[in-house]
Coordinates of C-alpha atoms in Angstrom, one line a residue:
Chain A
M1 CA 144.4 44.0 36.7
G2 CA 144.2 42.9 40.2
K3 CA 144.9 45.1 43.7
T4 CA 147.0 44.7 46.7
I5 CA 145.5 45.4 49.8
V6 CA 146.9 49.1 49.9
E7 CA 145.9 49.6 46.1
K8 CA 142.5 49.1 47.4
V9 CA 142.4 51.0 50.6
F10 CA 143.6 53.8 48.3
S11 CA 141.1 53.0 45.4
K12 CA 138.4 53.9 48.5
K13 CA 139.7 56.6 49.5
S14 CA 140.7 58.5 46.1
H15 CA 137.1 57.4 45.4
S16 CA 138.9 56.2 41.5
D17 CA 140.9 52.8 40.5
V18 CA 144.3 53.6 41.2
H19 CA 147.3 51.0 40.8
A20 CA 151.1 51.4 42.5
G21 CA 153.2 54.1 41.0
D22 CA 150.0 56.7 40.8
V23 CA 149.8 59.8 41.9
I24 CA 146.7 60.3 44.1
T25 CA 144.6 62.6 46.4
A26 CA 143.1 59.9 48.9
E27 CA 140.8 61.5 52.0
V28 CA 142.2 60.9 55.3
D29 CA 140.4 58.8 58.4
T30 CA 142.9 60.1 61.3
I31 CA 146.0 62.6 61.6
M32 CA 147.8 62.3 64.7
M33 CA 150.7 64.7 65.5
N34 CA 152.3 64.4 68.4
D35 CA 154.7 67.2 70.7
A36 CA 157.8 66.4 68.8
S37 CA 156.4 67.4 65.4
G38 CA 152.8 69.1 66.1
P39 CA 154.2 72.5 67.2
L40 CA 156.2 72.9 63.8
A41 CA 153.1 71.5 61.9
I42 CA 150.6 74.1 63.4
D43 CA 153.3 76.3 62.7
F44 CA 153.5 75.6 59.0
F45 CA 149.4 75.7 59.4
E46 CA 149.7 79.3 60.3
K47 CA 152.4 80.2 57.6
M48 CA 149.9 78.6 55.1
G49 CA 147.5 81.5 56.2
V50 CA 144.3 79.2 55.7
C51 CA 143.3 78.9 59.4
K52 CA 140.7 76.4 59.0
V53 CA 140.6 72.5 60.2
A54 CA 138.4 70.7 57.3
H55 CA 137.6 67.6 60.1
P56 CA 138.8 68.8 63.3
E57 CA 136.9 65.5 64.8
R58 CA 139.7 63.6 62.9
V59 CA 142.4 65.0 64.1
V60 CA 144.9 64.0 67.6
A61 CA 147.3 65.6 69.0
I62 CA 148.8 63.4 71.6
I63 CA 151.6 64.4 74.1
D64 CA 154.3 61.2 74.3
H65 CA 157.8 62.4 73.6
Y66 CA 158.2 64.9 76.5
V67 CA 156.6 62.9 79.3
P68 CA 156.4 64.6 81.9
C69 CA 157.4 68.1 80.7
P70 CA 160.9 68.4 81.3
N71 CA 161.3 72.6 80.6
S72 CA 159.8 75.5 80.3
K73 CA 160.5 75.3 76.4
V74 CA 159.2 72.5 75.9
A75 CA 156.1 73.8 77.9
Q76 CA 155.9 76.4 75.4
L77 CA 155.7 73.8 72.5
Q78 CA 153.4 71.9 74.0
Q79 CA 151.4 75.2 75.1
M80 CA 151.0 75.4 71.1
L81 CA 149.4 71.9 71.3
F82 CA 146.7 73.2 73.7
S83 CA 145.5 76.3 71.9
F84 CA 145.3 74.8 68.8
K85 CA 142.8 71.9 70.4
D86 CA 141.0 75.0 71.7
K87 CA 141.0 76.9 68.8
Y88 CA 140.3 74.0 66.6
G89 CA 138.7 71.6 68.6
I90 CA 140.7 68.8 67.6
K91 CA 141.0 65.8 70.5
L92 CA 144.2 66.5 72.8
I93 CA 145.7 63.5 74.9
P94 CA 147.7 65.4 77.3
S95 CA 151.1 63.5 78.8
G96 CA 150.7 60.3 80.3
G97 CA 147.9 58.9 78.5
G98 CA 150.8 57.2 76.4
I99 CA 152.4 57.4 73.4
A100 CA 150.6 58.3 70.1
H101 CA 150.3 54.8 68.1
Q102 CA 148.7 52.7 71.1
V103 CA 146.6 55.7 72.2
L104 CA 144.9 56.0 68.3
D105 CA 144.3 52.3 68.6
E106 CA 142.8 52.7 72.2
L107 CA 140.5 55.2 70.9
K108 CA 139.5 52.8 68.2
C109 CA 141.0 54.8 65.3
V110 CA 142.6 51.6 63.6
A111 CA 140.5 49.4 61.8
P112 CA 140.6 48.2 58.7
G113 CA 140.9 49.9 55.4
K114 CA 141.3 53.3 57.2
L115 CA 143.9 55.4 56.2
I116 CA 145.8 57.1 59.0
V117 CA 149.0 60.2 59.2
G118 CA 150.8 60.9 61.7
C119 CA 153.9 63.8 62.3
D120 CA 156.2 60.3 63.3
S121 CA 157.5 57.5 61.2
H122 CA 156.3 54.6 63.7
S123 CA 152.6 55.7 62.2
T124 CA 152.9 51.7 59.9
T125 CA 151.9 50.5 63.5
H126 CA 148.5 50.4 62.7
G127 CA 148.8 48.3 59.8
Y128 CA 148.5 45.4 62.3
L129 CA 144.7 45.8 62.0
G130 CA 144.7 46.5 58.1
S131 CA 144.8 50.4 58.3
V132 CA 147.2 52.1 56.2
G133 CA 149.2 53.9 58.5
I134 CA 152.3 56.2 56.9
G135 CA 154.4 58.6 58.9
I136 CA 154.3 62.1 57.3
G137 CA 156.2 65.6 57.8
A138 CA 154.7 68.6 59.8
S139 CA 154.4 70.7 56.5
D140 CA 152.5 67.8 54.9
L141 CA 150.0 67.2 58.1
A142 CA 149.7 70.8 58.0
C143 CA 148.0 70.5 54.6
S144 CA 146.1 67.4 55.9
L145 CA 144.7 69.5 58.4
I146 CA 143.7 72.0 56.2
S147 CA 141.7 69.8 53.4
G148 CA 141.4 66.7 55.0
E149 CA 143.0 65.3 52.1
L150 CA 146.9 64.7 51.0
W151 CA 148.9 63.6 47.7
F152 CA 150.1 60.0 48.1
K153 CA 151.8 57.9 45.6
V154 CA 150.1 55.0 45.6
P155 CA 153.4 52.0 46.9
E156 CA 154.0 49.2 45.3
T157 CA 153.8 46.2 47.7
I158 CA 156.1 43.7 49.2
L159 CA 154.5 40.8 49.8
V160 CA 155.7 38.7 53.0
K161 CA 154.5 35.3 53.2
L162 CA 155.0 33.7 56.6
T163 CA 154.6 29.9 56.9
G164 CA 155.1 27.5 59.9
S165 CA 154.8 29.3 63.8
L166 CA 157.2 30.2 66.1
N167 CA 159.5 28.4 68.2
K168 CA 158.7 28.8 72.0
G169 CA 160.5 31.8 73.5
I170 CA 160.6 33.2 69.8
C171 CA 158.1 36.6 69.3
G172 CA 157.2 39.3 67.0
K173 CA 160.1 41.4 67.6
D174 CA 162.9 38.8 66.6
V175 CA 160.8 38.0 63.5
A176 CA 160.9 42.0 62.8
L177 CA 164.6 42.2 63.1
Y178 CA 164.6 38.8 61.3
L179 CA 163.0 40.3 58.2
L180 CA 165.3 44.0 58.9
K181 CA 168.3 41.6 58.5
K182 CA 167.2 39.7 55.3
I183 CA 166.1 43.4 53.4
G184 CA 168.1 46.2 54.9
G185 CA 167.2 49.2 56.2
D186 CA 166.2 50.2 52.8
G187 CA 164.8 47.2 51.8
A188 CA 161.0 48.6 51.8
N189 CA 161.7 52.1 51.1
Y190 CA 158.7 54.3 48.8
K191 CA 157.1 50.6 49.6
C192 CA 154.4 48.6 51.3
L193 CA 155.0 45.2 53.2
E194 CA 152.4 43.0 53.5
F195 CA 152.2 40.1 55.8
T196 CA 150.2 37.1 55.2
G197 CA 150.6 33.2 54.7
S198 CA 149.7 30.6 56.8
G199 CA 151.7 31.7 59.5
L200 CA 150.2 34.7 60.7
A201 CA 148.0 32.8 62.9
S202 CA 151.0 32.1 65.2
L203 CA 151.5 35.6 65.8
S204 CA 149.5 37.7 68.9
M205 CA 148.0 40.8 68.1
D206 CA 150.8 42.7 70.2
D207 CA 153.5 40.2 67.8
R208 CA 151.4 41.9 64.8
R209 CA 152.0 45.7 66.3
T210 CA 155.5 44.7 67.2
I211 CA 156.4 43.9 63.4
C212 CA 154.8 46.5 61.8
N213 CA 156.2 48.8 64.0
L214 CA 159.5 48.2 63.2
A215 CA 158.7 48.1 59.5
A216 CA 159.6 51.6 59.3
E217 CA 163.2 50.6 59.8
S218 CA 163.1 49.1 56.7
C219 CA 161.8 52.8 55.1
A220 CA 158.7 50.9 54.6
K221 CA 155.9 53.8 53.5
C222 CA 152.7 51.3 55.2
A223 CA 152.7 47.5 56.7
I224 CA 149.6 45.5 56.2
M225 CA 148.7 42.2 57.5
S226 CA 145.8 40.6 56.8
I227 CA 143.0 39.8 58.3
D228 CA 142.8 36.3 59.7
D229 CA 140.5 34.6 61.7
K230 CA 142.7 35.9 65.0
A231 CA 142.1 39.3 64.1
K232 CA 138.1 39.2 63.5
Q233 CA 138.1 37.8 66.8
Y234 CA 140.6 40.5 68.3
M235 CA 138.3 43.0 66.8
D236 CA 135.0 41.4 68.1
C237 CA 136.0 41.6 71.4
R238 CA 137.0 45.3 71.1
G239 CA 133.7 45.9 69.4
I240 CA 136.0 47.3 65.9
D241 CA 134.3 47.2 63.0
Y242 CA 136.0 45.5 60.7
S243 CA 133.3 45.5 57.7
D244 CA 135.6 47.3 55.1
F245 CA 138.4 44.7 55.1
S246 CA 139.8 43.9 52.2
V247 CA 142.3 41.3 50.7
S248 CA 144.7 41.4 47.7
D249 CA 143.3 39.7 44.6
S250 CA 145.1 36.4 42.6
D251 CA 146.0 38.6 40.0
A252 CA 147.7 41.6 42.3
I253 CA 151.5 42.8 40.9
Y254 CA 153.8 42.5 44.0
A255 CA 157.3 43.8 43.9
K256 CA 158.8 41.4 45.2
E257 CA 157.9 38.4 47.6
I258 CA 159.8 36.8 50.7
E259 CA 159.1 33.6 52.0
I260 CA 159.9 33.9 55.6
D261 CA 159.3 30.2 57.3
L262 CA 158.9 31.4 61.1
S263 CA 160.3 27.4 62.7
K264 CA 163.2 28.9 61.2
V265 CA 163.3 32.5 63.2
P266 CA 165.8 32.8 65.7
C267 CA 166.2 34.8 68.9
M268 CA 167.5 38.1 67.4
L269 CA 169.6 41.0 68.5
S270 CA 170.5 44.4 66.8
L271 CA 173.5 45.6 66.9
P272 CA 174.6 48.9 67.1
S273 CA 174.0 51.2 65.4
T274 CA 170.9 50.3 63.0
A275 CA 168.2 47.8 63.9
D276 CA 169.1 45.6 60.2
N277 CA 172.7 45.0 61.8
A278 CA 170.8 42.3 63.4
V279 CA 172.6 38.7 64.1
P280 CA 170.9 35.6 66.3
L281 CA 171.5 36.7 69.8
A282 CA 173.5 33.8 70.1
E283 CA 176.3 34.9 68.7
K284 CA 176.5 37.8 71.4
K285 CA 175.7 36.0 74.3
G286 CA 177.6 37.0 77.3
L287 CA 178.4 40.6 76.3
R288 CA 178.2 42.6 79.3
I289 CA 175.3 44.8 79.9
D290 CA 174.9 47.8 82.1
M291 CA 171.2 49.1 81.5
A292 CA 168.0 47.6 80.2
V293 CA 165.1 49.3 78.8
I294 CA 161.8 47.8 78.0
G295 CA 158.7 49.4 77.2
T296 CA 157.8 52.0 73.7
C297 CA 156.1 51.9 71.0
T298 CA 157.6 48.9 69.6
N299 CA 157.1 46.7 72.6
G300 CA 155.3 48.3 76.0
R301 CA 152.2 46.6 75.6
I302 CA 150.4 44.0 77.6
G303 CA 151.6 40.9 76.0
D304 CA 155.3 42.0 76.3
F305 CA 154.5 42.8 80.5
E306 CA 152.8 39.1 79.9
E307 CA 156.2 37.6 78.9
I308 CA 158.6 39.5 81.3
D309 CA 156.1 38.3 83.9
R310 CA 156.6 34.4 83.0
I311 CA 160.3 35.2 82.8
L312 CA 160.2 36.7 86.5
S313 CA 158.2 34.3 87.8
K314 CA 161.4 31.5 87.0
T315 CA 163.8 33.2 89.4
E316 CA 163.9 35.1 92.4
K317 CA 166.7 37.2 91.2
K318 CA 167.0 40.7 91.1
F319 CA 167.9 43.2 88.1
A320 CA 171.4 42.8 87.7
V321 CA 171.1 46.6 86.0
E322 CA 169.3 49.8 85.9
T323 CA 166.2 48.8 84.2
L324 CA 163.7 51.2 82.9
V325 CA 160.1 50.2 82.3
I326 CA 158.1 52.2 80.0
P327 CA 154.2 51.1 79.7
A328 CA 153.1 52.4 76.3
S329 CA 150.0 53.6 78.1
A330 CA 148.3 54.7 81.2
E331 CA 145.3 51.8 80.1
I332 CA 148.4 48.7 79.7
Y333 CA 150.0 50.9 83.2
S334 CA 146.4 49.8 84.8
Q335 CA 146.3 46.4 83.8
M336 CA 150.1 45.6 84.8
M337 CA 148.5 47.4 88.3
E338 CA 145.9 44.3 88.0
R339 CA 147.7 41.7 86.9
G340 CA 150.8 42.4 89.4
Y341 CA 153.2 42.5 86.9
A342 CA 154.2 46.4 88.3
K343 CA 154.8 45.1 91.1
K344 CA 157.1 42.2 90.6
L345 CA 159.1 44.7 88.5
I346 CA 159.3 47.3 91.3
D347 CA 160.5 44.5 93.6
R348 CA 163.1 43.1 91.3
G349 CA 164.4 46.5 91.2
A350 CA 163.3 48.0 88.0
M351 CA 162.1 51.3 87.6
I352 CA 158.5 52.7 86.1
L353 CA 158.7 55.4 84.3
P354 CA 155.5 57.5 83.0
P355 CA 153.6 56.3 79.9
G356 CA 155.4 57.8 77.1
C357 CA 157.7 57.3 74.4
G358 CA 160.7 57.8 77.4
P359 CA 164.5 57.6 76.5
C360 CA 164.3 55.8 73.0
C361 CA 165.2 59.1 71.3
G362 CA 166.7 61.1 73.7
S363 CA 163.5 63.1 74.9
S364 CA 162.5 61.9 77.9
P365 CA 164.7 61.2 80.5
G366 CA 166.8 57.8 81.1
T367 CA 170.3 59.0 79.5
P368 CA 172.6 56.3 79.8
R369 CA 176.0 57.3 81.4
D370 CA 179.5 56.7 78.8
G371 CA 180.3 53.7 77.5
F372 CA 177.1 51.6 78.8
N373 CA 175.8 48.6 76.7
V374 CA 172.1 49.4 76.5
I375 CA 170.2 46.3 76.1
S376 CA 166.2 48.0 74.6
T377 CA 162.9 46.6 73.0
A378 CA 163.0 49.8 70.8
N379 CA 163.5 50.1 67.6
R380 CA 166.6 52.8 67.0
N381 CA 169.8 52.3 68.0
F382 CA 171.6 55.0 66.3
I383 CA 174.4 56.6 67.8
G384 CA 173.5 58.5 70.5
R385 CA 169.6 58.2 69.9
M386 CA 169.4 58.3 74.0
G387 CA 170.9 61.2 74.2
N388 CA 174.5 59.9 75.1
V389 CA 177.0 59.2 72.1
N390 CA 179.2 57.5 74.0
S391 CA 177.0 54.8 74.6
Y392 CA 175.9 51.4 72.7
I393 CA 172.0 50.0 72.2
Y394 CA 171.2 46.8 71.5
L395 CA 167.8 46.0 70.3
A396 CA 165.8 42.4 71.6
S397 CA 162.9 40.8 72.6
P398 CA 161.4 41.7 75.7
S399 CA 162.4 38.4 77.4
S400 CA 165.8 38.5 75.9
V401 CA 165.7 42.3 77.3
A402 CA 164.3 41.2 80.6
C403 CA 166.7 37.5 81.0
S404 CA 169.8 40.0 79.9
A405 CA 168.9 42.8 82.5
L406 CA 168.3 39.9 85.3
L407 CA 172.1 38.3 84.3
G408 CA 174.0 41.5 83.7
V409 CA 175.1 39.8 80.4
I410 CA 173.6 39.3 77.4
S411 CA 171.0 36.4 77.5
T412 CA 168.0 34.3 77.0
E413 CA 165.8 32.2 78.6
E414 CA 167.2 29.4 78.9
D415 CA 170.1 30.8 80.5
L416 CA 168.3 31.8 84.0
D417 CA 168.0 28.1 84.3
V418 CA 171.9 27.1 84.9
Chain B
M1 CA 165.3 77.6 34.8
F2 CA 167.4 76.7 38.4
E3 CA 170.9 77.5 38.0
Y4 CA 173.3 76.9 41.8
S5 CA 176.8 76.1 42.3
G6 CA 178.5 75.2 45.9
K7 CA 181.2 73.3 47.3
A8 CA 180.8 69.4 48.4
Y9 CA 180.2 68.2 51.9
C10 CA 180.3 64.8 51.8
F11 CA 178.7 62.0 54.1
G12 CA 177.9 58.2 54.0
D13 CA 174.9 55.9 53.5
N14 CA 171.7 55.5 56.0
I15 CA 172.7 59.2 57.1
N16 CA 169.7 58.8 59.5
T17 CA 167.2 62.3 60.8
D18 CA 169.0 61.8 64.2
Y19 CA 172.1 62.4 62.9
I20 CA 171.4 65.3 60.6
I21 CA 169.7 66.9 64.0
S22 CA 169.3 64.8 67.3
S23 CA 165.8 64.7 68.9
R24 CA 167.9 66.2 72.4
R25 CA 168.3 69.4 71.1
K26 CA 164.3 69.9 70.2
K27 CA 164.3 70.0 74.1
D28 CA 165.7 74.0 73.6
T29 CA 164.3 75.2 70.5
I30 CA 163.1 73.6 67.1
N31 CA 164.2 76.8 65.6
P32 CA 166.3 75.2 62.6
Q33 CA 168.6 78.6 62.5
E34 CA 169.5 78.1 66.7
L35 CA 169.4 74.3 65.8
V36 CA 171.9 74.7 62.8
K37 CA 174.9 74.7 64.9
Y38 CA 174.1 70.7 65.8
I39 CA 173.9 70.0 62.6
M40 CA 175.5 66.2 61.9
E41 CA 176.9 66.6 65.8
D42 CA 176.9 63.0 66.3
I43 CA 179.1 61.8 63.4
R44 CA 181.1 64.8 62.5
P45 CA 181.5 66.9 65.7
G46 CA 182.1 70.7 64.6
F47 CA 180.7 70.3 61.2
S48 CA 178.3 73.3 61.6
K49 CA 181.7 75.5 62.1
E50 CA 183.0 74.2 58.9
F51 CA 180.9 75.9 56.4
S52 CA 179.5 79.0 55.1
G53 CA 176.9 80.4 52.2
K54 CA 175.3 78.2 49.9
N55 CA 176.5 74.9 49.2
I56 CA 176.0 71.5 48.2
L57 CA 175.5 68.4 50.8
V58 CA 176.2 65.0 49.2
A59 CA 175.3 61.3 50.3
G60 CA 175.4 57.8 49.3
E61 CA 172.6 55.3 49.8
N62 CA 169.0 55.9 52.3
F63 CA 169.8 59.7 53.2
G64 CA 167.2 61.1 55.5
C65 CA 166.2 57.4 57.0
G66 CA 164.8 56.9 60.2
S67 CA 162.0 59.4 62.1
A68 CA 160.2 61.3 59.9
M69 CA 160.8 64.8 61.6
E70 CA 160.8 67.7 59.5
V71 CA 162.8 69.5 61.5
A72 CA 165.7 68.0 60.0
A73 CA 165.0 68.8 56.4
Q74 CA 164.5 72.4 57.8
V75 CA 168.2 72.2 59.1
V76 CA 169.7 71.1 56.2
K77 CA 168.1 74.0 54.6
S78 CA 169.0 76.4 56.9
A79 CA 172.7 75.5 57.1
G80 CA 172.4 76.5 53.8
F81 CA 172.6 73.1 51.7
D82 CA 169.9 74.3 48.7
V83 CA 170.6 71.1 47.1
V84 CA 171.3 67.7 48.4
L85 CA 172.3 64.8 46.1
A86 CA 172.2 61.5 46.9
K87 CA 172.2 57.5 45.6
S88 CA 168.7 57.2 46.9
F89 CA 166.7 59.1 49.6
A90 CA 164.4 57.9 52.2
R91 CA 160.8 58.4 51.3
S92 CA 160.1 60.5 54.6
F93 CA 162.9 63.0 53.7
Y94 CA 162.2 63.5 50.4
R95 CA 159.4 64.3 50.8
N96 CA 160.2 66.9 53.3
A97 CA 163.1 68.2 52.0
I98 CA 160.6 69.2 48.3
N99 CA 158.1 71.2 50.8
N100 CA 161.2 73.0 52.4
G101 CA 162.2 74.1 49.0
I102 CA 165.1 71.4 49.1
I103 CA 166.0 69.8 45.9
P104 CA 166.9 66.4 46.0
V105 CA 168.9 64.9 43.4
E106 CA 169.4 61.2 42.8
I107 CA 172.4 60.7 41.4
D108 CA 175.6 58.4 41.7
T109 CA 177.6 59.9 44.4
S110 CA 180.4 57.6 44.4
D111 CA 183.4 59.7 42.4
I112 CA 182.2 63.4 44.3
K113 CA 185.1 64.0 46.6
E114 CA 184.6 66.7 50.3
N115 CA 185.0 70.2 48.6
D116 CA 184.5 69.8 44.8
N117 CA 183.4 72.5 43.2
L118 CA 179.4 71.4 41.9
R119 CA 177.2 72.9 39.5
V120 CA 173.4 72.0 39.7
E121 CA 170.9 73.1 36.6
M122 CA 167.5 72.2 35.9
N123 CA 165.7 72.8 33.0
D124 CA 161.9 71.6 31.5
T125 CA 163.5 68.0 30.9
T126 CA 166.7 67.2 33.0
I127 CA 168.8 67.9 36.1
T128 CA 172.5 68.2 35.2
V129 CA 175.4 67.7 38.3
S130 CA 178.9 68.9 36.8
D131 CA 181.6 68.5 39.6
L132 CA 184.0 71.1 37.6
N133 CA 187.5 69.4 39.8
E134 CA 186.7 66.0 38.4
N135 CA 185.5 67.3 35.1
R136 CA 182.0 64.8 35.4
T137 CA 179.0 65.3 34.5
Y138 CA 175.6 63.7 35.9
T139 CA 172.3 64.0 34.3
G140 CA 168.7 63.3 35.9
P141 CA 165.3 63.6 35.3
A142 CA 163.9 67.0 36.0
F143 CA 160.4 66.9 38.4
N144 CA 157.4 67.7 37.1
G145 CA 154.3 68.3 37.8
K146 CA 153.2 69.6 41.5
V147 CA 156.5 68.9 42.7
K148 CA 158.0 71.2 40.2
D149 CA 155.5 73.6 41.0
I150 CA 156.5 73.0 45.2
L151 CA 160.1 73.5 44.4
L152 CA 159.6 76.9 42.0
S153 CA 157.8 78.5 44.7
G154 CA 160.2 77.9 47.2
G155 CA 158.3 75.5 49.3
I156 CA 155.1 74.1 50.5
V157 CA 154.0 77.0 52.7
N158 CA 154.6 79.7 49.4
Y159 CA 152.9 76.9 47.1
I160 CA 149.4 77.4 49.6
K161 CA 149.6 80.5 49.6
N162 CA 149.7 81.0 46.0
N163 CA 147.5 78.1 45.0
F164 CA 144.7 77.6 48.0
S165 CA 142.1 80.6 49.1
R166 CA 139.5 80.0 52.0
D167 CA 137.0 80.5 49.8
S168 CA 137.9 77.4 47.6
H169 CA 138.8 74.6 49.9
K170 CA 138.7 71.5 47.9
E171 CA 140.7 73.7 45.0
D172 CA 143.4 71.6 44.0
L173 CA 145.4 71.7 47.3
H174 CA 148.3 69.1 46.8
G175 CA 147.2 66.7 44.4

């Protein structure tokens, strides 16, 4: 019987021949904890009483949620990660390095065939380069610290066949919201989303990251992009070994197959208060916006800022509303400085916040005021997500957010010319 | 093997972990006992004052979606909800629930009403939920294998303490 990519990765990591539905124990390549769930994971680890980390060199702690540290209570929690690092010799990236999912990528932990667990649901992002990235809870993380392994139920796979190519001004975020609308907020629960097809070629590597990131909003266990020539070229440039990559067998069994013609994907917008509550953005043009957020683990990458810079170059306008910009990592921030993107953003009235999760889940500053409509490049728009239940969050692509922030109403690039 | 009774506290579909406990509250503490007072505050203000003792949380589809934060499961447990009934669970919450000794039961919860008195019984093969007010029963398959062992241990911490020693490092930890 043929295998999907995720079945192949789990077969390799469990040293056995596995298929969807099998419950197996698999060896983990990278274990990530952040300052939101890491302290709880350490608490579990200590209560379990084993006091031994199987492979400290595979463990990375990253401070990204509360950046910079807002108060003494969080300082104590973050100290737990530093103490754990001193005691067990794990790697730690302190405040300001960036968001865990981006930092792991920059550390080259993400590569085809790798199994990565993180106590953060958006660990699905790592699938953009063929890793199986799974978000887990703190107690499971503690178990993986102790043994270097974890039990998994091998997921079924939903195959997403991409055809056609993206129209001008449409990006990975629009594709992701389009897919979420199609399958719903639990459309991939317990399952892997595997992306393949000729349409892949028109998606940049950053588009692919965004799509895998948002897979979490359909409750996917993981997401995997097929490795194509563009991905290989990208890995060649970055010196990442892809000899371990696999493709699904022609007789692999899928739970479901979905086809998306990329040329039919319009500019999308998620209305409050779930990401799958998405509509073509055109339906809401003109809606008042009070605040804009650009960044997060969904869209805080250099390709996203390049796109925003292109939008800014088309107009002399300043941002009409408070616009917060959060680079996904220090490396990206530095590139934004080098390329002049940061200066242009600041000159237009934006405020650049330290690399990290920013106000996305209300953990770092940037809380909207009562009655505010916020347009954001983030992945979640739950009630109160940014720390105020009396504000309303709309999700869109970097270019749509930039255009809306410039005009003060929901807009796209074509509205700038009017 | 397991028996549990309590009053039903009902919620709808897609209750995410941010609704169970907001991330902004974790700036002050991650102690679930202290966080209980904020449980569901954004969608049902004052909820923590509505219950006492042991009860049962009832929900619709996709309970516990969103962030994988385990503190959400811990807050549910600390609030005295040792059993959660839902039409379906998001995978990360389901697993976190089991690791914290919460019994997640998937049944059609459409007809269960707020304050109904419920009884949950689990034997080797079946879980039975009885709604004593509506005179209805629902059944589902019992847990087996490691999941059952973790639940009967009261959660993953006790399970590991009971089944794992420092000397036998690769012992069947959670296979």
